[in-house]
Amino acid sequence: MLTIKNVTLRNFLSCGNVTQTIELSKNGLSLVLGENLDLGGNGSRNGVGKSTILQAISFGLYGESLTNIKKDNLINKINGKNMFVSIEFETNGHTYRIERGRKPNIFKYIVDNKNISEEATDEAQGESRDTQKEINELLGMSHTMFKHIVALNTYTEPFLSLGAAKQRELIEELLGI
């Protein structure tokens, strides 16, 4: 079983230059409400960063957003640099951490406190299709499956609206065939 322990982010979407960590390994449910305290916010819960957490998990695990946002548009607009997301999780008795960032580009894949990306020979610090494929196999699902099963939201195209080939691909992945 995969257990996400925490997500750490900085300069990611609505999160500013102060590093924020969201602990997810506590027992029970976590309820994220958010409250807009800005002048004129009138207690609204819109635009306060609730979806940012799920976007950060998606970016941390897969290097992609849940929506069609370009990677550079995930960077906080006010600061415009030093975007960082780290996600720590456990599975199969091992602890994993993936660190990704933009401006500057960062990619680290750490298994049991050993930086696997330093062992990579390519110039992209391990940010290769092979490294992501290994992460996907570890997670047990592709980004498309993650969007449809874990992060189901209004931005993900509904399964029944997908073409027959995409539906078949998802069903085969789900059934492991």
PDB file of N, CA and C in Angstrom, residues 3-75:
ATOM      1  N   THR A   3       1.508   5.027   0.995  1.00  0.00           N
ATOM      2  CA  THR A   3       1.092   6.008   1.994  1.00  0.00           C
ATOM      3  C   THR A   3       1.870   7.298   1.762  1.00  0.00           C
ATOM      4  N   ILE A   4       1.164   8.357   1.375  1.00  0.00           N
ATOM      5  CA  ILE A   4       1.809   9.660   1.216  1.00  0.00           C
ATOM      6  C   ILE A   4       1.980  10.256   2.608  1.00  0.00           C
ATOM      7  N   LYS A   5       3.216  10.543   2.983  1.00  0.00           N
ATOM      8  CA  LYS A   5       3.500  11.078   4.311  1.00  0.00           C
ATOM      9  C   LYS A   5       3.338  12.587   4.363  1.00  0.00           C
ATOM     10  N   ASN A   6       3.919  13.278   3.378  1.00  0.00           N
ATOM     11  CA  ASN A   6       3.802  14.738   3.385  1.00  0.00           C
ATOM     12  C   ASN A   6       4.084  15.305   2.009  1.00  0.00           C
ATOM     13  N   VAL A   7       3.635  16.533   1.822  1.00  0.00           N
ATOM     14  CA  VAL A   7       3.879  17.303   0.608  1.00  0.00           C
ATOM     15  C   VAL A   7       4.433  18.647   1.058  1.00  0.00           C
ATOM     16  N   THR A   8       5.557  19.042   0.487  1.00  0.00           N
ATOM     17  CA  THR A   8       6.177  20.325   0.818  1.00  0.00           C
ATOM     18  C   THR A   8       6.211  21.158  -0.453  1.00  0.00           C
ATOM     19  N   LEU A   9       5.816  22.424  -0.350  1.00  0.00           N
ATOM     20  CA  LEU A   9       5.811  23.273  -1.536  1.00  0.00           C
ATOM     21  C   LEU A   9       6.232  24.697  -1.213  1.00  0.00           C
ATOM     22  N   ARG A  10       6.768  25.345  -2.241  1.00  0.00           N
ATOM     23  CA  ARG A  10       7.195  26.741  -2.153  1.00  0.00           C
ATOM     24  C   ARG A  10       7.057  27.347  -3.544  1.00  0.00           C
ATOM     25  N   ASN A  11       6.511  28.545  -3.613  1.00  0.00           N
ATOM     26  CA  ASN A  11       6.315  29.262  -4.881  1.00  0.00           C
ATOM     27  C   ASN A  11       5.577  28.417  -5.915  1.00  0.00           C
ATOM     28  N   PHE A  12       4.619  27.646  -5.440  1.00  0.00           N
ATOM     29  CA  PHE A  12       3.824  26.784  -6.303  1.00  0.00           C
ATOM     30  C   PHE A  12       2.391  27.311  -6.303  1.00  0.00           C
ATOM     31  N   LEU A  13       1.915  27.766  -7.465  1.00  0.00           N
ATOM     32  CA  LEU A  13       0.578  28.348  -7.626  1.00  0.00           C
ATOM     33  C   LEU A  13       0.329  29.402  -6.559  1.00  0.00           C
ATOM     34  N   SER A  14      -0.666  29.220  -5.693  1.00  0.00           N
ATOM     35  CA  SER A  14      -1.001  30.260  -4.720  1.00  0.00           C
ATOM     36  C   SER A  14      -0.107  30.255  -3.483  1.00  0.00           C
ATOM     37  N   CYS A  15       0.760  29.267  -3.358  1.00  0.00           N
ATOM     38  CA  CYS A  15       1.679  29.195  -2.222  1.00  0.00           C
ATOM     39  C   CYS A  15       2.887  30.073  -2.523  1.00  0.00           C
ATOM     40  N   GLY A  16       3.249  30.936  -1.596  1.00  0.00           N
ATOM     41  CA  GLY A  16       4.329  31.894  -1.821  1.00  0.00           C
ATOM     42  C   GLY A  16       5.702  31.373  -1.466  1.00  0.00           C
ATOM     43  N   ASN A  17       6.596  32.278  -1.136  1.00  0.00           N
ATOM     44  CA  ASN A  17       8.004  31.982  -0.930  1.00  0.00           C
ATOM     45  C   ASN A  17       8.300  31.326   0.417  1.00  0.00           C
ATOM     46  N   VAL A  18       7.320  31.228   1.300  1.00  0.00           N
ATOM     47  CA  VAL A  18       7.512  30.543   2.575  1.00  0.00           C
ATOM     48  C   VAL A  18       7.173  29.066   2.362  1.00  0.00           C
ATOM     49  N   THR A  19       8.109  28.191   2.680  1.00  0.00           N
ATOM     50  CA  THR A  19       7.911  26.759   2.485  1.00  0.00           C
ATOM     51  C   THR A  19       6.778  26.262   3.383  1.00  0.00           C
ATOM     52  N   GLN A  20       5.837  25.542   2.778  1.00  0.00           N
ATOM     53  CA  GLN A  20       4.688  24.986   3.485  1.00  0.00           C
ATOM     54  C   GLN A  20       4.753  23.463   3.399  1.00  0.00           C
ATOM     55  N   THR A  21       4.490  22.776   4.501  1.00  0.00           N
ATOM     56  CA  THR A  21       4.440  21.320   4.508  1.00  0.00           C
ATOM     57  C   THR A  21       3.073  20.881   5.000  1.00  0.00           C
ATOM     58  N   ILE A  22       2.466  19.980   4.248  1.00  0.00           N
ATOM     59  CA  ILE A  22       1.166  19.424   4.606  1.00  0.00           C
ATOM     60  C   ILE A  22       1.405  17.976   5.008  1.00  0.00           C
ATOM     61  N   GLU A  23       1.153  17.672   6.270  1.00  0.00           N
ATOM     62  CA  GLU A  23       1.325  16.312   6.786  1.00  0.00           C
ATOM     63  C   GLU A  23       0.077  15.502   6.450  1.00  0.00           C
ATOM     64  N   LEU A  24       0.265  14.365   5.806  1.00  0.00           N
ATOM     65  CA  LEU A  24      -0.863  13.534   5.400  1.00  0.00           C
ATOM     66  C   LEU A  24      -0.825  12.141   6.017  1.00  0.00           C
ATOM     67  N   SER A  25       0.146  11.863   6.878  1.00  0.00           N
ATOM     68  CA  SER A  25       0.300  10.510   7.410  1.00  0.00           C
ATOM     69  C   SER A  25      -0.389  10.303   8.753  1.00  0.00           C
ATOM     70  N   LYS A  26      -1.086  11.299   9.238  1.00  0.00           N
ATOM     71  CA  LYS A  26      -1.789  11.146  10.503  1.00  0.00           C
ATOM     72  C   LYS A  26      -3.028  10.274  10.286  1.00  0.00           C
ATOM     73  N   ASN A  27      -3.427   9.572  11.327  1.00  0.00           N
ATOM     74  CA  ASN A  27      -4.624   8.738  11.227  1.00  0.00           C
ATOM     75  C   ASN A  27      -5.865   9.597  11.101  1.00  0.00           C
ATOM     76  N   GLY A  28      -6.856   9.091  10.406  1.00  0.00           N
ATOM     77  CA  GLY A  28      -8.101   9.820  10.245  1.00  0.00           C
ATOM     78  C   GLY A  28      -8.119  10.615   8.955  1.00  0.00           C
ATOM     79  N   LEU A  29      -9.128  11.428   8.821  1.00  0.00           N
ATOM     80  CA  LEU A  29      -9.314  12.246   7.634  1.00  0.00           C
ATOM     81  C   LEU A  29      -8.708  13.628   7.826  1.00  0.00           C
ATOM     82  N   SER A  30      -8.328  14.228   6.739  1.00  0.00           N
ATOM     83  CA  SER A  30      -7.864  15.614   6.765  1.00  0.00           C
ATOM     84  C   SER A  30      -8.883  16.445   5.997  1.00  0.00           C
ATOM     85  N   LEU A  31      -9.414  17.459   6.621  1.00  0.00           N
ATOM     86  CA  LEU A  31     -10.379  18.343   5.993  1.00  0.00           C
ATOM     87  C   LEU A  31      -9.698  19.671   5.700  1.00  0.00           C
ATOM     88  N   VAL A  32      -9.721  20.064   4.435  1.00  0.00           N
ATOM     89  CA  VAL A  32      -9.097  21.312   4.023  1.00  0.00           C
ATOM     90  C   VAL A  32     -10.214  22.267   3.629  1.00  0.00           C
ATOM     91  N   LEU A  33     -10.390  23.322   4.395  1.00  0.00           N
ATOM     92  CA  LEU A  33     -11.464  24.283   4.127  1.00  0.00           C
ATOM     93  C   LEU A  33     -10.956  25.536   3.439  1.00  0.00           C
ATOM     94  N   GLY A  34      -9.970  26.148   3.984  1.00  0.00           N
ATOM     95  CA  GLY A  34      -9.469  27.405   3.433  1.00  0.00           C
ATOM     96  C   GLY A  34     -10.416  28.551   3.728  1.00  0.00           C
ATOM     97  N   GLU A  35      -9.853  29.727   3.884  1.00  0.00           N
ATOM     98  CA  GLU A  35     -10.673  30.919   4.118  1.00  0.00           C
ATOM     99  C   GLU A  35      -9.962  32.114   3.496  1.00  0.00           C
ATOM    100  N   ASN A  36     -10.680  32.855   2.676  1.00  0.00           N
ATOM    101  CA  ASN A  36     -10.120  34.015   2.010  1.00  0.00           C
ATOM    102  C   ASN A  36     -10.160  35.204   2.963  1.00  0.00           C
ATOM    103  N   LEU A  37      -9.005  35.573   3.488  1.00  0.00           N
ATOM    104  CA  LEU A  37      -8.915  36.683   4.439  1.00  0.00           C
ATOM    105  C   LEU A  37      -8.540  37.993   3.761  1.00  0.00           C
ATOM    106  N   ASP A  38      -8.404  37.970   2.434  1.00  0.00           N
ATOM    107  CA  ASP A  38      -8.060  39.181   1.702  1.00  0.00           C
ATOM    108  C   ASP A  38      -9.194  40.190   1.782  1.00  0.00           C
ATOM    109  N   LEU A  39      -8.832  41.460   1.619  1.00  0.00           N
ATOM    110  CA  LEU A  39      -9.817  42.522   1.602  1.00  0.00           C
ATOM    111  C   LEU A  39     -10.803  42.260   0.463  1.00  0.00           C
ATOM    112  N   GLY A  40     -12.061  42.221   0.767  1.00  0.00           N
ATOM    113  CA  GLY A  40     -13.087  41.943  -0.234  1.00  0.00           C
ATOM    114  C   GLY A  40     -13.356  40.462  -0.421  1.00  0.00           C
ATOM    115  N   GLY A  41     -12.668  39.623   0.336  1.00  0.00           N
ATOM    116  CA  GLY A  41     -12.860  38.175   0.222  1.00  0.00           C
ATOM    117  C   GLY A  41     -14.179  37.714   0.788  1.00  0.00           C
ATOM    118  N   ASN A  42     -14.697  38.469   1.755  1.00  0.00           N
ATOM    119  CA  ASN A  42     -15.990  38.192   2.373  1.00  0.00           C
ATOM    120  C   ASN A  42     -16.149  36.742   2.808  1.00  0.00           C
ATOM    121  N   GLY A  43     -15.072  36.132   3.327  1.00  0.00           N
ATOM    122  CA  GLY A  43     -15.150  34.767   3.835  1.00  0.00           C
ATOM    123  C   GLY A  43     -15.256  33.705   2.758  1.00  0.00           C
ATOM    124  N   SER A  44     -15.057  34.071   1.503  1.00  0.00           N
ATOM    125  CA  SER A  44     -15.131  33.125   0.399  1.00  0.00           C
ATOM    126  C   SER A  44     -14.076  32.036   0.555  1.00  0.00           C
ATOM    127  N   ARG A  45     -14.382  30.863   0.073  1.00  0.00           N
ATOM    128  CA  ARG A  45     -13.425  29.757   0.110  1.00  0.00           C
ATOM    129  C   ARG A  45     -12.784  29.526  -1.256  1.00  0.00           C
ATOM    130  N   ASN A  46     -13.069  30.386  -2.222  1.00  0.00           N
ATOM    131  CA  ASN A  46     -12.507  30.246  -3.561  1.00  0.00           C
ATOM    132  C   ASN A  46     -11.118  30.873  -3.640  1.00  0.00           C
ATOM    133  N   GLY A  47     -10.218  30.204  -4.363  1.00  0.00           N
ATOM    134  CA  GLY A  47      -8.897  30.769  -4.634  1.00  0.00           C
ATOM    135  C   GLY A  47      -7.967  30.850  -3.459  1.00  0.00           C
ATOM    136  N   VAL A  48      -8.142  29.991  -2.460  1.00  0.00           N
ATOM    137  CA  VAL A  48      -7.290  30.064  -1.276  1.00  0.00           C
ATOM    138  C   VAL A  48      -6.246  28.945  -1.218  1.00  0.00           C
ATOM    139  N   GLY A  49      -6.226  28.046  -2.226  1.00  0.00           N
ATOM    140  CA  GLY A  49      -5.160  27.062  -2.303  1.00  0.00           C
ATOM    141  C   GLY A  49      -5.536  25.625  -2.004  1.00  0.00           C
ATOM    142  N   LYS A  50      -6.807  25.319  -1.893  1.00  0.00           N
ATOM    143  CA  LYS A  50      -7.198  23.934  -1.615  1.00  0.00           C
ATOM    144  C   LYS A  50      -6.787  23.005  -2.752  1.00  0.00           C
ATOM    145  N   SER A  51      -7.070  23.385  -3.968  1.00  0.00           N
ATOM    146  CA  SER A  51      -6.711  22.563  -5.131  1.00  0.00           C
ATOM    147  C   SER A  51      -5.203  22.549  -5.359  1.00  0.00           C
ATOM    148  N   THR A  52      -4.507  23.543  -4.826  1.00  0.00           N
ATOM    149  CA  THR A  52      -3.058  23.604  -4.956  1.00  0.00           C
ATOM    150  C   THR A  52      -2.405  22.364  -4.360  1.00  0.00           C
ATOM    151  N   ILE A  53      -2.974  21.840  -3.285  1.00  0.00           N
ATOM    152  CA  ILE A  53      -2.411  20.655  -2.642  1.00  0.00           C
ATOM    153  C   ILE A  53      -2.457  19.468  -3.601  1.00  0.00           C
ATOM    154  N   LEU A  54      -3.588  19.250  -4.229  1.00  0.00           N
ATOM    155  CA  LEU A  54      -3.727  18.140  -5.171  1.00  0.00           C
ATOM    156  C   LEU A  54      -2.865  18.355  -6.415  1.00  0.00           C
ATOM    157  N   GLN A  55      -2.780  19.601  -6.882  1.00  0.00           N
ATOM    158  CA  GLN A  55      -1.903  19.913  -8.011  1.00  0.00           C
ATOM    159  C   GLN A  55      -0.446  19.617  -7.639  1.00  0.00           C
ATOM    160  N   ALA A  56      -0.052  19.944  -6.412  1.00  0.00           N
ATOM    161  CA  ALA A  56       1.323  19.702  -5.964  1.00  0.00           C
ATOM    162  C   ALA A  56       1.618  18.209  -5.893  1.00  0.00           C
ATOM    163  N   ILE A  57       0.659  17.410  -5.446  1.00  0.00           N
ATOM    164  CA  ILE A  57       0.847  15.961  -5.410  1.00  0.00           C
ATOM    165  C   ILE A  57       1.032  15.432  -6.832  1.00  0.00           C
ATOM    166  N   SER A  58       0.206  15.900  -7.753  1.00  0.00           N
ATOM    167  CA  SER A  58       0.310  15.480  -9.148  1.00  0.00           C
ATOM    168  C   SER A  58       1.667  15.870  -9.729  1.00  0.00           C
ATOM    169  N   PHE A  59       2.080  17.110  -9.513  1.00  0.00           N
ATOM    170  CA  PHE A  59       3.365  17.574 -10.041  1.00  0.00           C
ATOM    171  C   PHE A  59       4.522  16.824  -9.384  1.00  0.00           C
ATOM    172  N   GLY A  60       4.431  16.626  -8.075  1.00  0.00           N
ATOM    173  CA  GLY A  60       5.498  15.926  -7.368  1.00  0.00           C
ATOM    174  C   GLY A  60       5.681  14.498  -7.848  1.00  0.00           C
ATOM    175  N   LEU A  61       4.585  13.775  -8.005  1.00  0.00           N
ATOM    176  CA  LEU A  61       4.669  12.374  -8.403  1.00  0.00           C
ATOM    177  C   LEU A  61       4.963  12.185  -9.887  1.00  0.00           C
ATOM    178  N   TYR A  62       4.340  13.021 -10.723  1.00  0.00           N
ATOM    179  CA  TYR A  62       4.391  12.783 -12.166  1.00  0.00           C
ATOM    180  C   TYR A  62       5.077  13.878 -12.982  1.00  0.00           C
ATOM    181  N   GLY A  63       5.357  15.020 -12.368  1.00  0.00           N
ATOM    182  CA  GLY A  63       5.954  16.121 -13.118  1.00  0.00           C
ATOM    183  C   GLY A  63       4.963  16.793 -14.043  1.00  0.00           C
ATOM    184  N   GLU A  64       3.675  16.594 -13.810  1.00  0.00           N
ATOM    185  CA  GLU A  64       2.609  17.160 -14.646  1.00  0.00           C
ATOM    186  C   GLU A  64       1.506  17.713 -13.750  1.00  0.00           C
ATOM    187  N   SER A  65       0.792  18.706 -14.269  1.00  0.00           N
ATOM    188  CA  SER A  65      -0.342  19.236 -13.526  1.00  0.00           C
ATOM    189  C   SER A  65      -1.580  18.405 -13.847  1.00  0.00           C
ATOM    190  N   LEU A  66      -2.607  18.577 -13.056  1.00  0.00           N
ATOM    191  CA  LEU A  66      -3.867  17.876 -13.301  1.00  0.00           C
ATOM    192  C   LEU A  66      -4.606  18.446 -14.501  1.00  0.00           C
ATOM    193  N   THR A  67      -4.352  19.695 -14.779  1.00  0.00           N
ATOM    194  CA  THR A  67      -5.030  20.382 -15.868  1.00  0.00           C
ATOM    195  C   THR A  67      -4.010  20.683 -16.959  1.00  0.00           C
ATOM    196  N   ASN A  68      -4.385  21.448 -17.940  1.00  0.00           N
ATOM    197  CA  ASN A  68      -3.487  21.765 -19.046  1.00  0.00           C
ATOM    198  C   ASN A  68      -2.610  22.986 -18.769  1.00  0.00           C
ATOM    199  N   ILE A  69      -2.299  23.231 -17.517  1.00  0.00           N
ATOM    200  CA  ILE A  69      -1.426  24.342 -17.149  1.00  0.00           C
ATOM    201  C   ILE A  69      -0.001  24.007 -17.564  1.00  0.00           C
ATOM    202  N   LYS A  70       0.664  24.925 -18.236  1.00  0.00           N
ATOM    203  CA  LYS A  70       2.073  24.728 -18.577  1.00  0.00           C
ATOM    204  C   LYS A  70       2.894  24.718 -17.289  1.00  0.00           C
ATOM    205  N   LYS A  71       3.976  23.964 -17.293  1.00  0.00           N
ATOM    206  CA  LYS A  71       4.788  23.826 -16.086  1.00  0.00           C
ATOM    207  C   LYS A  71       5.259  25.168 -15.548  1.00  0.00           C
ATOM    208  N   ASP A  72       5.669  26.083 -16.432  1.00  0.00           N
ATOM    209  CA  ASP A  72       6.140  27.385 -15.953  1.00  0.00           C
ATOM    210  C   ASP A  72       5.013  28.223 -15.366  1.00  0.00           C
ATOM    211  N   ASN A  73       3.763  27.922 -15.701  1.00  0.00           N
ATOM    212  CA  ASN A  73       2.634  28.643 -15.111  1.00  0.00           C
ATOM    213  C   ASN A  73       2.259  28.110 -13.735  1.00  0.00           C
ATOM    214  N   LEU A  74       2.907  27.024 -13.295  1.00  0.00           N
ATOM    215  CA  LEU A  74       2.709  26.522 -11.933  1.00  0.00           C
ATOM    216  C   LEU A  74       3.506  27.346 -10.930  1.00  0.00           C
ATOM    217  N   ILE A  75       4.466  28.108 -11.436  1.00  0.00           N
ATOM    218  CA  ILE A  75       5.301  28.943 -10.565  1.00  0.00           C
ATOM    219  C   ILE A  75       4.471  30.123 -10.073  1.00  0.00           C
TER     220      ILE A  75
END
